Amino acid sequence: MSHHDIDIDKTVRTYMMVFAALIVGTILTVGASYIHLPTGPAIALALLIASAKGSLVVLFFMHLIDEKKFIYWLMGLAVVFFIFELTVPLITEMNNIDLGS
Amino acid sequence: MSMAIPYTVEPRPDTGLNNVKIGIWLFLASEVMLFGGLFAGYIILRVGSTDWQPGSAFGLSVPLAFTNTLVLITSSVTMVMAWASLIRKDFSKYRLYMGITVLCGLGFMVIKYIEYTSKFSHGYYPSTHIFLALYFTLTGLHGIHVIAGMGYNAYLWGPGAKMWETAPEQFTNRVEASGLFWHFVDLVWIFLFPVLYLL
Amino acid sequence: MSDHEHEHHEELSFWRKYVFSTDHKVIGIQYTVTALFFLFFGFCLMMLMRWQLAFPGKALPIIGALFGADRMPDGIMLPEFYNQLGAMHGTIMVFMGVVPLAVGGFGNFVVPLQIGAPDMTFPRLNMLSYWCYFVGGVIMFASFFVPGGAAQSGWTSYPPLSDIAPSGQTWWLMGMMALIFSSLLGAINFITTIIQLRAPGLTFFRFPFFVWAQFVTSFLLLLAFPPLQAASFFQLMDRVFGTSFFMPEGLVISGQLSEATGGGSPILWQHLFWFLAHPEVYVLILPALGIVAEVIANNTRRPLWGYKSMVYSLIFLGFMSFIVWAHHMFLTGMGSAMSAFFQTTTMIISIPSVIILTALILSLWGGSIRFTTPMLFALAFLPMFGIGGLTGLPLGLASTDIHLHDTYYVIGHFHYVVAPGTLFAMFAGIYYWYPKATGRKMSDFLGKLHFWPSLIFMNGIFMPMMIQGLAGMQRRLYDGGEIYAHTQTALHWHKVISISAWGLALAQIPFIINFFASLRKPKTAGDNPWHSTTLEWAAPSPPPHGNFTELPTVYRAAYEYSHPDHDEDYLPQFQADAQAKPAAATP
């Protein structure tokens, strides 16, 4: 973001809204854990809220919402490899892991 | 003869970015992969373990972690406010916000210290159980990141702030880059909190 | 030749100029010299191993007594010491030899020059990168002298063996962390430099192929190394704090039940390790392909054949290298579905490699080839890398890999890629850019005296390994498979291999003499001794601090050799106008 063409007051108002949303999200995360959902849905819900909060941080605090093309390419690439890194070893080990127990 | 390196402050016209901006995002991309490796370890070990226990089994304190989450989120907000103050050319506000950011980082580490010592006093060590191994390794590495970010922010608050007099534009860029790292550290915690304490 | 004798840059102290320098050229040379030292050191480790393999249990004459009773009592090698040599040979050659030479050395020296930049974007990070590498190297080197000796669980450091190994393994992990940090800093610097500091007119598709190779390599370093960093932390926790990330429950070690709790996973290490180490293979080979492309275009006096398809292949190769890693793990019981997936991606990744190699071979077609020393090494690279690549196919197919896994065939395959492959390209690069770095040319006669025996001995080493591997000889065996009935027919090849290895060492003597003796010659090479087209030859030889006397502008693609409208057979990127051939010149 170049420093000259920013409406800084508007930006600061956005920051405050994001701040409020993050606090609400944190309360929701803890609240959801008291519902005692089964493990699967509980993980899904917690990760969903965390992802929403994370997206807010990345988009607004880190200004990714109006970044340049190269940064999008770079982080896109990193996210793709991140997903490989998390999922492929797990899928590969499915055979060796007894998921029934 | 010697030539200055271009685009250290002003963006290169065709990429629209300065060098520091690209450098810090590249670093964050590698950090994504680092924590990817750690989370991959968590997933494999969790589903593969013969004796998995959640954090509650070892008395991990949700209220403390909840407080810590709020502390880090607050520090993220003060971090962007510090940067915004520089855009507004309000240096004393910058000092204030950056000071709060550093103090929040410190507060986070103090709470972390309380948590760690309480685990140790109950005889819970990394070697006690695979969950604790993950807990200490993941929060420990995150803690190293917090300390590193805090250290650099403290530098930018203190001696590094002299640059505001000589090269305000470059100083603002530095604060922005440091902020990007700091938000990333916050982001990691946003995931670590439910993963380690709640699930 | 421009007169750059009276350059007047600011005077730096000796330490800032040659030791803690931020100049990319000095750092590049520091990397090159350090990496060459480690290559030599790693080679020496291997030559010791070759004695034990050729003459198992026999005392090593003369120097055998130097190693002490805890390594080689009476000159006879202990198995533990053999394992240390094996593990450290791999680690040193890959992480402290070839990669620092290819990326830290050539990349640092050449890339900023080829894109017309005054330096790297972050000169101080560049210096830090070198010194992290240096510290990592010192830690690895020192680990030989700690109680129990250096790491001995193979260069792959598979747990649970590595978890319970003597303290050298902890040093290995610390050293690796320093090396990983170093390459991370380097990768950030390269990518930023290539994107930001391109000279005016230098679009991405006007890049020399070497710059593209370094660009893709840097992304591999950036994104593939961190998982190993994570894995190293896990293993360090296992070793220092007694966790059990990689220790399965119920493991019995030397008749004792281990205290591992909760059930760790040795396979996790393999995943995280190979997530790095397969892209790492491409880190080893891509800069080499880049150097070979430069040398071939320059010495055939023709543009590269299919430059654009080579670039697209390179990018595709880089991307695919992230999803083939588990072909190293076919024997871990991953099941046929995932085996099929990984063997498919492995077969797919061979396509862009073949495209690049084919394009390089086709580039020779119809050229008026100059058989200079760098060109000889580049030409030899093509079939050697070809053999290395093709012998990889049976390893990438799960069913044939069952037989070949962990045999000498794997060693032969891999070394064909990196020794007569990458290392020959590195030699080509040294002979090719030496005039730029020093202002002096190396001797062509000594170069050829280096090349021909090296080529013969390289094949004398690695071709018999293929035979041994097909015969089923396991690797990493202290006695070279002597006790196995089924490998008896292939045992005698050990002597051929060992003698070739020692011969290869002798063949490096002309190179070492050439490298140092040429420094004493007068600086007569000139700015562009090879009549090349790329930007590094626009700078004086050796380039001063800041590189160019004036900022170059780029007017055309990288390899405009034998341009029909131009009277010389090369048209540099930095030359403004392509003068038409004078019509009167032809009678």
PDB file of N, CA and C in Angstrom, chain B residues 1-7 12 14-15 17-20 22-23 26-27 29-30 33-34 37-38 40-42 44-45 49-51 126-130 133-134 136-138 141 174, chain C residues 7 10 118-123 184 188 191-192 195-198 222-223 226-227 229-230 233-234 237 241-245 249 261-265 268 272 275 544-546 548-549:
ATOM      1  N   MET B   1      33.175   2.317  -9.149  1.00  0.00           N
ATOM      2  CA  MET B   1      32.166   3.252  -8.672  1.00  0.00           C
ATOM      3  C   MET B   1      31.048   2.503  -7.961  1.00  0.00           C
ATOM      4  N   SER B   2      30.302   3.224  -7.214  1.00  0.00           N
ATOM      5  CA  SER B   2      29.308   2.587  -6.361  1.00  0.00           C
ATOM      6  C   SER B   2      27.924   3.118  -6.694  1.00  0.00           C
ATOM      7  N   MET B   3      26.978   2.235  -6.762  1.00  0.00           N
ATOM      8  CA  MET B   3      25.606   2.669  -7.047  1.00  0.00           C
ATOM      9  C   MET B   3      24.692   2.272  -5.900  1.00  0.00           C
ATOM     10  N   ALA B   4      23.766   3.159  -5.581  1.00  0.00           N
ATOM     11  CA  ALA B   4      22.817   2.836  -4.512  1.00  0.00           C
ATOM     12  C   ALA B   4      21.826   1.792  -5.017  1.00  0.00           C
ATOM     13  N   ILE B   5      21.330   0.974  -4.090  1.00  0.00           N
ATOM     14  CA  ILE B   5      20.349  -0.038  -4.468  1.00  0.00           C
ATOM     15  C   ILE B   5      18.982   0.631  -4.608  1.00  0.00           C
ATOM     16  N   PRO B   6      18.343   0.506  -5.741  1.00  0.00           N
ATOM     17  CA  PRO B   6      17.068   1.200  -5.947  1.00  0.00           C
ATOM     18  C   PRO B   6      15.896   0.494  -5.243  1.00  0.00           C
ATOM     19  N   TYR B   7      14.822   1.215  -5.107  1.00  0.00           N
ATOM     20  CA  TYR B   7      13.534   0.705  -4.600  1.00  0.00           C
ATOM     21  C   TYR B   7      13.597   0.207  -3.164  1.00  0.00           C
ATOM     22  N   ARG B  12       8.853   0.054  -6.921  1.00  0.00           N
ATOM     23  CA  ARG B  12       9.224  -0.044  -8.330  1.00  0.00           C
ATOM     24  C   ARG B  12       7.961   0.103  -9.165  1.00  0.00           C
ATOM     25  N   ASP B  14       6.727  -0.967 -12.028  1.00  0.00           N
ATOM     26  CA  ASP B  14       5.986  -2.078 -12.655  1.00  0.00           C
ATOM     27  C   ASP B  14       5.514  -3.128 -11.654  1.00  0.00           C
ATOM     28  N   THR B  15       6.173  -3.275 -10.512  1.00  0.00           N
ATOM     29  CA  THR B  15       5.661  -4.231  -9.527  1.00  0.00           C
ATOM     30  C   THR B  15       4.784  -3.547  -8.486  1.00  0.00           C
ATOM     31  N   LEU B  17       5.781  -2.368  -5.741  1.00  0.00           N
ATOM     32  CA  LEU B  17       6.217  -2.798  -4.402  1.00  0.00           C
ATOM     33  C   LEU B  17       7.638  -2.333  -4.152  1.00  0.00           C
ATOM     34  N   ASN B  18       7.960  -2.061  -2.889  1.00  0.00           N
ATOM     35  CA  ASN B  18       9.369  -1.834  -2.572  1.00  0.00           C
ATOM     36  C   ASN B  18       9.999  -3.136  -2.077  1.00  0.00           C
ATOM     37  N   ASN B  19      11.331  -3.112  -1.981  1.00  0.00           N
ATOM     38  CA  ASN B  19      12.068  -4.342  -1.674  1.00  0.00           C
ATOM     39  C   ASN B  19      11.660  -4.954  -0.340  1.00  0.00           C
ATOM     40  N   VAL B  20      11.481  -4.073   0.671  1.00  0.00           N
ATOM     41  CA  VAL B  20      11.195  -4.569   2.017  1.00  0.00           C
ATOM     42  C   VAL B  20       9.874  -5.321   2.031  1.00  0.00           C
ATOM     43  N   ILE B  22       8.364  -6.944  -0.389  1.00  0.00           N
ATOM     44  CA  ILE B  22       8.508  -8.274  -0.984  1.00  0.00           C
ATOM     45  C   ILE B  22       9.264  -9.190  -0.037  1.00  0.00           C
ATOM     46  N   GLY B  23      10.343  -8.673   0.540  1.00  0.00           N
ATOM     47  CA  GLY B  23      11.162  -9.494   1.423  1.00  0.00           C
ATOM     48  C   GLY B  23      10.363 -10.050   2.600  1.00  0.00           C
ATOM     49  N   LEU B  26       7.858 -12.720   1.519  1.00  0.00           N
ATOM     50  CA  LEU B  26       8.547 -13.981   1.224  1.00  0.00           C
ATOM     51  C   LEU B  26       8.862 -14.714   2.525  1.00  0.00           C
ATOM     52  N   PHE B  27       9.327 -13.954   3.508  1.00  0.00           N
ATOM     53  CA  PHE B  27       9.634 -14.563   4.796  1.00  0.00           C
ATOM     54  C   PHE B  27       8.377 -15.182   5.405  1.00  0.00           C
ATOM     55  N   ALA B  29       5.784 -16.264   3.824  1.00  0.00           N
ATOM     56  CA  ALA B  29       5.426 -17.477   3.071  1.00  0.00           C
ATOM     57  C   ALA B  29       6.190 -18.670   3.610  1.00  0.00           C
ATOM     58  N   SER B  30       7.477 -18.464   3.922  1.00  0.00           N
ATOM     59  CA  SER B  30       8.249 -19.585   4.460  1.00  0.00           C
ATOM     60  C   SER B  30       7.767 -19.931   5.867  1.00  0.00           C
ATOM     61  N   MET B  33       4.955 -22.266   5.756  1.00  0.00           N
ATOM     62  CA  MET B  33       5.376 -23.645   5.553  1.00  0.00           C
ATOM     63  C   MET B  33       5.983 -24.235   6.829  1.00  0.00           C
ATOM     64  N   LEU B  34       6.648 -23.397   7.628  1.00  0.00           N
ATOM     65  CA  LEU B  34       7.205 -23.880   8.898  1.00  0.00           C
ATOM     66  C   LEU B  34       6.081 -24.342   9.821  1.00  0.00           C
ATOM     67  N   GLY B  37       4.434 -27.479   8.730  1.00  0.00           N
ATOM     68  CA  GLY B  37       5.116 -28.688   9.173  1.00  0.00           C
ATOM     69  C   GLY B  37       4.738 -29.052  10.595  1.00  0.00           C
ATOM     70  N   LEU B  38       4.644 -28.029  11.447  1.00  0.00           N
ATOM     71  CA  LEU B  38       4.298 -28.292  12.846  1.00  0.00           C
ATOM     72  C   LEU B  38       2.861 -28.792  12.966  1.00  0.00           C
ATOM     73  N   ALA B  40       1.153 -30.242  10.595  1.00  0.00           N
ATOM     74  CA  ALA B  40       1.113 -31.581   9.995  1.00  0.00           C
ATOM     75  C   ALA B  40       1.526 -32.614  11.031  1.00  0.00           C
ATOM     76  N   GLY B  41       2.554 -32.278  11.809  1.00  0.00           N
ATOM     77  CA  GLY B  41       2.975 -33.166  12.886  1.00  0.00           C
ATOM     78  C   GLY B  41       1.860 -33.388  13.885  1.00  0.00           C
ATOM     79  N   TYR B  42       1.199 -32.297  14.252  1.00  0.00           N
ATOM     80  CA  TYR B  42       0.085 -32.394  15.196  1.00  0.00           C
ATOM     81  C   TYR B  42      -0.994 -33.348  14.674  1.00  0.00           C
ATOM     82  N   ILE B  44      -0.914 -35.737  12.258  1.00  0.00           N
ATOM     83  CA  ILE B  44      -0.502 -37.144  12.142  1.00  0.00           C
ATOM     84  C   ILE B  44      -0.403 -37.792  13.511  1.00  0.00           C
ATOM     85  N   LEU B  45       0.188 -37.079  14.452  1.00  0.00           N
ATOM     86  CA  LEU B  45       0.383 -37.675  15.771  1.00  0.00           C
ATOM     87  C   LEU B  45      -0.946 -37.830  16.488  1.00  0.00           C
ATOM     88  N   SER B  49      -2.079 -41.529  17.282  1.00  0.00           N
ATOM     89  CA  SER B  49      -1.702 -41.889  18.639  1.00  0.00           C
ATOM     90  C   SER B  49      -2.605 -42.985  19.199  1.00  0.00           C
ATOM     91  N   THR B  50      -1.995 -43.860  19.975  1.00  0.00           N
ATOM     92  CA  THR B  50      -2.770 -44.914  20.619  1.00  0.00           C
ATOM     93  C   THR B  50      -3.410 -44.409  21.901  1.00  0.00           C
ATOM     94  N   ASP B  51      -2.970 -43.257  22.348  1.00  0.00           N
ATOM     95  CA  ASP B  51      -3.423 -42.782  23.656  1.00  0.00           C
ATOM     96  C   ASP B  51      -3.505 -41.256  23.622  1.00  0.00           C
ATOM     97  N   PRO B 126       7.473 -31.983  28.735  1.00  0.00           N
ATOM     98  CA  PRO B 126       7.288 -32.405  27.336  1.00  0.00           C
ATOM     99  C   PRO B 126       7.350 -33.921  27.179  1.00  0.00           C
ATOM    100  N   SER B 127       8.162 -34.577  28.012  1.00  0.00           N
ATOM    101  CA  SER B 127       8.321 -36.020  27.847  1.00  0.00           C
ATOM    102  C   SER B 127       7.177 -36.800  28.472  1.00  0.00           C
ATOM    103  N   THR B 128       6.275 -36.123  29.206  1.00  0.00           N
ATOM    104  CA  THR B 128       5.237 -36.850  29.931  1.00  0.00           C
ATOM    105  C   THR B 128       4.253 -37.529  28.975  1.00  0.00           C
ATOM    106  N   HIS B 129       3.857 -36.799  27.940  1.00  0.00           N
ATOM    107  CA  HIS B 129       2.852 -37.335  27.034  1.00  0.00           C
ATOM    108  C   HIS B 129       2.985 -36.668  25.684  1.00  0.00           C
ATOM    109  N   ILE B 130       2.529 -37.353  24.635  1.00  0.00           N
ATOM    110  CA  ILE B 130       2.666 -36.812  23.285  1.00  0.00           C
ATOM    111  C   ILE B 130       1.916 -35.479  23.150  1.00  0.00           C
ATOM    112  N   ALA B 133       4.110 -32.895  24.599  1.00  0.00           N
ATOM    113  CA  ALA B 133       5.239 -32.665  23.693  1.00  0.00           C
ATOM    114  C   ALA B 133       4.830 -31.655  22.619  1.00  0.00           C
ATOM    115  N   LEU B 134       3.656 -31.877  22.029  1.00  0.00           N
ATOM    116  CA  LEU B 134       3.170 -30.958  20.999  1.00  0.00           C
ATOM    117  C   LEU B 134       2.896 -29.588  21.587  1.00  0.00           C
ATOM    118  N   PHE B 136       4.161 -28.069  24.239  1.00  0.00           N
ATOM    119  CA  PHE B 136       5.349 -27.278  24.561  1.00  0.00           C
ATOM    120  C   PHE B 136       6.113 -26.876  23.302  1.00  0.00           C
ATOM    121  N   THR B 137       6.187 -27.768  22.322  1.00  0.00           N
ATOM    122  CA  THR B 137       6.950 -27.434  21.114  1.00  0.00           C
ATOM    123  C   THR B 137       6.258 -26.334  20.318  1.00  0.00           C
ATOM    124  N   LEU B 138       4.942 -26.488  20.117  1.00  0.00           N
ATOM    125  CA  LEU B 138       4.236 -25.500  19.297  1.00  0.00           C
ATOM    126  C   LEU B 138       4.175 -24.137  19.978  1.00  0.00           C
ATOM    127  N   LEU B 141       7.778 -22.609  20.099  1.00  0.00           N
ATOM    128  CA  LEU B 141       8.223 -21.966  18.860  1.00  0.00           C
ATOM    129  C   LEU B 141       7.448 -20.683  18.610  1.00  0.00           C
ATOM    130  N   ARG B 174       9.385   0.346   7.663  1.00  0.00           N
ATOM    131  CA  ARG B 174       9.908  -0.622   8.634  1.00  0.00           C
ATOM    132  C   ARG B 174       8.837  -1.013   9.631  1.00  0.00           C
TER     133      ARG B 174
ATOM    134  N   GLU C   7      39.363   3.425 -10.518  1.00  0.00           N
ATOM    135  CA  GLU C   7      38.100   3.539  -9.810  1.00  0.00           C
ATOM    136  C   GLU C   7      38.374   4.122  -8.428  1.00  0.00           C
ATOM    137  N   GLU C  10      34.827   4.279  -2.006  1.00  0.00           N
ATOM    138  CA  GLU C  10      35.249   4.549  -0.640  1.00  0.00           C
ATOM    139  C   GLU C  10      36.117   3.399  -0.133  1.00  0.00           C
ATOM    140  N   PRO C 118      23.154  -3.363  -9.238  1.00  0.00           N
ATOM    141  CA  PRO C 118      24.396  -2.992  -8.563  1.00  0.00           C
ATOM    142  C   PRO C 118      24.790  -3.970  -7.461  1.00  0.00           C
ATOM    143  N   ASP C 119      23.819  -4.645  -6.867  1.00  0.00           N
ATOM    144  CA  ASP C 119      24.103  -5.619  -5.807  1.00  0.00           C
ATOM    145  C   ASP C 119      22.807  -6.393  -5.552  1.00  0.00           C
ATOM    146  N   MET C 120      22.802  -7.208  -4.491  1.00  0.00           N
ATOM    147  CA  MET C 120      21.546  -7.832  -4.076  1.00  0.00           C
ATOM    148  C   MET C 120      20.706  -6.783  -3.346  1.00  0.00           C
ATOM    149  N   THR C 121      19.386  -7.038  -3.217  1.00  0.00           N
ATOM    150  CA  THR C 121      18.549  -6.039  -2.557  1.00  0.00           C
ATOM    151  C   THR C 121      18.906  -5.867  -1.091  1.00  0.00           C
ATOM    152  N   PHE C 122      19.276  -6.962  -0.411  1.00  0.00           N
ATOM    153  CA  PHE C 122      19.571  -6.888   1.022  1.00  0.00           C
ATOM    154  C   PHE C 122      21.008  -7.343   1.265  1.00  0.00           C
ATOM    155  N   PRO C 123      21.975  -6.452   1.049  1.00  0.00           N
ATOM    156  CA  PRO C 123      23.377  -6.885   1.141  1.00  0.00           C
ATOM    157  C   PRO C 123      23.756  -7.419   2.511  1.00  0.00           C
ATOM    158  N   LEU C 184      17.299 -19.849   3.708  1.00  0.00           N
ATOM    159  CA  LEU C 184      16.078 -19.037   3.734  1.00  0.00           C
ATOM    160  C   LEU C 184      16.410 -17.575   3.426  1.00  0.00           C
ATOM    161  N   ILE C 188      15.144 -15.448   0.025  1.00  0.00           N
ATOM    162  CA  ILE C 188      14.423 -14.167   0.071  1.00  0.00           C
ATOM    163  C   ILE C 188      15.168 -13.130  -0.758  1.00  0.00           C
ATOM    164  N   ILE C 191      14.962 -13.828  -4.721  1.00  0.00           N
ATOM    165  CA  ILE C 191      13.669 -13.552  -5.351  1.00  0.00           C
ATOM    166  C   ILE C 191      13.442 -12.047  -5.420  1.00  0.00           C
ATOM    167  N   THR C 192      13.696 -11.358  -4.306  1.00  0.00           N
ATOM    168  CA  THR C 192      13.494  -9.908  -4.305  1.00  0.00           C
ATOM    169  C   THR C 192      14.401  -9.243  -5.335  1.00  0.00           C
ATOM    170  N   ILE C 195      13.167  -9.813  -8.930  1.00  0.00           N
ATOM    171  CA  ILE C 195      11.939  -9.099  -9.266  1.00  0.00           C
ATOM    172  C   ILE C 195      12.185  -7.596  -9.326  1.00  0.00           C
ATOM    173  N   GLN C 196      12.968  -7.073  -8.386  1.00  0.00           N
ATOM    174  CA  GLN C 196      13.034  -5.619  -8.220  1.00  0.00           C
ATOM    175  C   GLN C 196      14.186  -4.951  -8.957  1.00  0.00           C
ATOM    176  N   LEU C 197      15.299  -5.619  -9.101  1.00  0.00           N
ATOM    177  CA  LEU C 197      16.494  -4.917  -9.571  1.00  0.00           C
ATOM    178  C   LEU C 197      16.826  -5.213 -11.040  1.00  0.00           C
ATOM    179  N   ARG C 198      15.855  -5.671 -11.793  1.00  0.00           N
ATOM    180  CA  ARG C 198      16.096  -5.886 -13.228  1.00  0.00           C
ATOM    181  C   ARG C 198      16.415  -4.559 -13.900  1.00  0.00           C
ATOM    182  N   LEU C 222      12.794 -21.585  -0.454  1.00  0.00           N
ATOM    183  CA  LEU C 222      11.946 -20.796   0.441  1.00  0.00           C
ATOM    184  C   LEU C 222      10.831 -21.643   1.047  1.00  0.00           C
ATOM    185  N   LEU C 223      10.182 -22.457   0.213  1.00  0.00           N
ATOM    186  CA  LEU C 223       8.967 -23.127   0.661  1.00  0.00           C
ATOM    187  C   LEU C 223       9.181 -24.587   1.056  1.00  0.00           C
ATOM    188  N   PRO C 226      11.384 -25.069   5.171  1.00  0.00           N
ATOM    189  CA  PRO C 226      10.803 -24.925   6.518  1.00  0.00           C
ATOM    190  C   PRO C 226      10.239 -26.211   7.120  1.00  0.00           C
ATOM    191  N   PRO C 227       9.600 -27.112   6.344  1.00  0.00           N
ATOM    192  CA  PRO C 227       9.143 -28.352   6.987  1.00  0.00           C
ATOM    193  C   PRO C 227      10.281 -29.147   7.618  1.00  0.00           C
ATOM    194  N   GLN C 229      12.892 -27.759   8.882  1.00  0.00           N
ATOM    195  CA  GLN C 229      13.176 -26.990  10.095  1.00  0.00           C
ATOM    196  C   GLN C 229      12.245 -27.467  11.215  1.00  0.00           C
ATOM    197  N   ALA C 230      10.951 -27.599  10.872  1.00  0.00           N
ATOM    198  CA  ALA C 230       9.980 -28.085  11.863  1.00  0.00           C
ATOM    199  C   ALA C 230      10.361 -29.476  12.345  1.00  0.00           C
ATOM    200  N   PHE C 233      13.214 -29.440  14.710  1.00  0.00           N
ATOM    201  CA  PHE C 233      12.789 -29.058  16.066  1.00  0.00           C
ATOM    202  C   PHE C 233      12.199 -30.260  16.796  1.00  0.00           C
ATOM    203  N   PHE C 234      11.333 -30.996  16.102  1.00  0.00           N
ATOM    204  CA  PHE C 234      10.732 -32.186  16.720  1.00  0.00           C
ATOM    205  C   PHE C 234      11.821 -33.160  17.161  1.00  0.00           C
ATOM    206  N   MET C 237      13.703 -31.941  20.124  1.00  0.00           N
ATOM    207  CA  MET C 237      12.916 -32.141  21.343  1.00  0.00           C
ATOM    208  C   MET C 237      13.019 -33.595  21.794  1.00  0.00           C
ATOM    209  N   PHE C 241      14.771 -33.205  25.164  1.00  0.00           N
ATOM    210  CA  PHE C 241      13.765 -33.160  26.226  1.00  0.00           C
ATOM    211  C   PHE C 241      13.006 -34.486  26.386  1.00  0.00           C
ATOM    212  N   GLY C 242      13.438 -35.496  25.680  1.00  0.00           N
ATOM    213  CA  GLY C 242      12.852 -36.807  25.887  1.00  0.00           C
ATOM    214  C   GLY C 242      11.428 -36.959  25.401  1.00  0.00           C
ATOM    215  N   THR C 243      10.987 -36.126  24.473  1.00  0.00           N
ATOM    216  CA  THR C 243       9.653 -36.327  23.902  1.00  0.00           C
ATOM    217  C   THR C 243       9.675 -37.538  22.980  1.00  0.00           C
ATOM    218  N   SER C 244       8.526 -37.880  22.431  1.00  0.00           N
ATOM    219  CA  SER C 244       8.480 -39.068  21.569  1.00  0.00           C
ATOM    220  C   SER C 244       7.731 -38.782  20.281  1.00  0.00           C
ATOM    221  N   PHE C 245       8.100 -37.693  19.623  1.00  0.00           N
ATOM    222  CA  PHE C 245       7.468 -37.393  18.339  1.00  0.00           C
ATOM    223  C   PHE C 245       7.685 -38.518  17.335  1.00  0.00           C
ATOM    224  N   GLU C 249       5.352 -46.233  20.391  1.00  0.00           N
ATOM    225  CA  GLU C 249       5.188 -46.872  21.700  1.00  0.00           C
ATOM    226  C   GLU C 249       5.542 -48.350  21.581  1.00  0.00           C
ATOM    227  N   THR C 261       6.084 -42.318  25.161  1.00  0.00           N
ATOM    228  CA  THR C 261       4.707 -42.285  25.631  1.00  0.00           C
ATOM    229  C   THR C 261       3.789 -41.702  24.579  1.00  0.00           C
ATOM    230  N   GLY C 262       2.598 -42.240  24.479  1.00  0.00           N
ATOM    231  CA  GLY C 262       1.574 -41.640  23.646  1.00  0.00           C
ATOM    232  C   GLY C 262       1.624 -42.031  22.193  1.00  0.00           C
ATOM    233  N   GLY C 263       2.726 -42.636  21.740  1.00  0.00           N
ATOM    234  CA  GLY C 263       2.763 -43.126  20.375  1.00  0.00           C
ATOM    235  C   GLY C 263       3.210 -42.104  19.361  1.00  0.00           C
ATOM    236  N   GLY C 264       4.507 -42.027  19.123  1.00  0.00           N
ATOM    237  CA  GLY C 264       5.020 -41.152  18.072  1.00  0.00           C
ATOM    238  C   GLY C 264       5.043 -41.866  16.743  1.00  0.00           C
ATOM    239  N   SER C 265       5.474 -41.149  15.704  1.00  0.00           N
ATOM    240  CA  SER C 265       5.422 -41.715  14.369  1.00  0.00           C
ATOM    241  C   SER C 265       6.742 -41.499  13.634  1.00  0.00           C
ATOM    242  N   LEU C 268       6.392 -39.828  10.270  1.00  0.00           N
ATOM    243  CA  LEU C 268       6.223 -38.375  10.210  1.00  0.00           C
ATOM    244  C   LEU C 268       7.523 -37.697   9.790  1.00  0.00           C
ATOM    245  N   LEU C 272       8.160 -35.251   6.510  1.00  0.00           N
ATOM    246  CA  LEU C 272       8.668 -33.883   6.586  1.00  0.00           C
ATOM    247  C   LEU C 272      10.048 -33.784   5.945  1.00  0.00           C
ATOM    248  N   PHE C 275       9.606 -33.994   2.180  1.00  0.00           N
ATOM    249  CA  PHE C 275       8.932 -32.797   1.666  1.00  0.00           C
ATOM    250  C   PHE C 275       9.980 -31.764   1.287  1.00  0.00           C
ATOM    251  N   PRO C 544      33.862  -3.878 -10.457  1.00  0.00           N
ATOM    252  CA  PRO C 544      34.114  -3.124  -9.227  1.00  0.00           C
ATOM    253  C   PRO C 544      32.896  -3.152  -8.303  1.00  0.00           C
ATOM    254  N   HIS C 545      33.038  -2.599  -7.118  1.00  0.00           N
ATOM    255  CA  HIS C 545      31.897  -2.468  -6.212  1.00  0.00           C
ATOM    256  C   HIS C 545      30.810  -1.654  -6.906  1.00  0.00           C
ATOM    257  N   GLY C 546      29.591  -2.187  -6.947  1.00  0.00           N
ATOM    258  CA  GLY C 546      28.534  -1.505  -7.696  1.00  0.00           C
ATOM    259  C   GLY C 546      28.416  -2.001  -9.128  1.00  0.00           C
ATOM    260  N   PHE C 548      28.524  -2.023 -12.456  1.00  0.00           N
ATOM    261  CA  PHE C 548      28.567  -1.488 -13.805  1.00  0.00           C
ATOM    262  C   PHE C 548      29.064  -0.046 -13.774  1.00  0.00           C
ATOM    263  N   THR C 549      29.838   0.333 -14.796  1.00  0.00           N
ATOM    264  CA  THR C 549      30.290   1.713 -14.856  1.00  0.00           C
ATOM    265  C   THR C 549      29.115   2.628 -15.150  1.00  0.00           C
TER     266      THR C 549
END
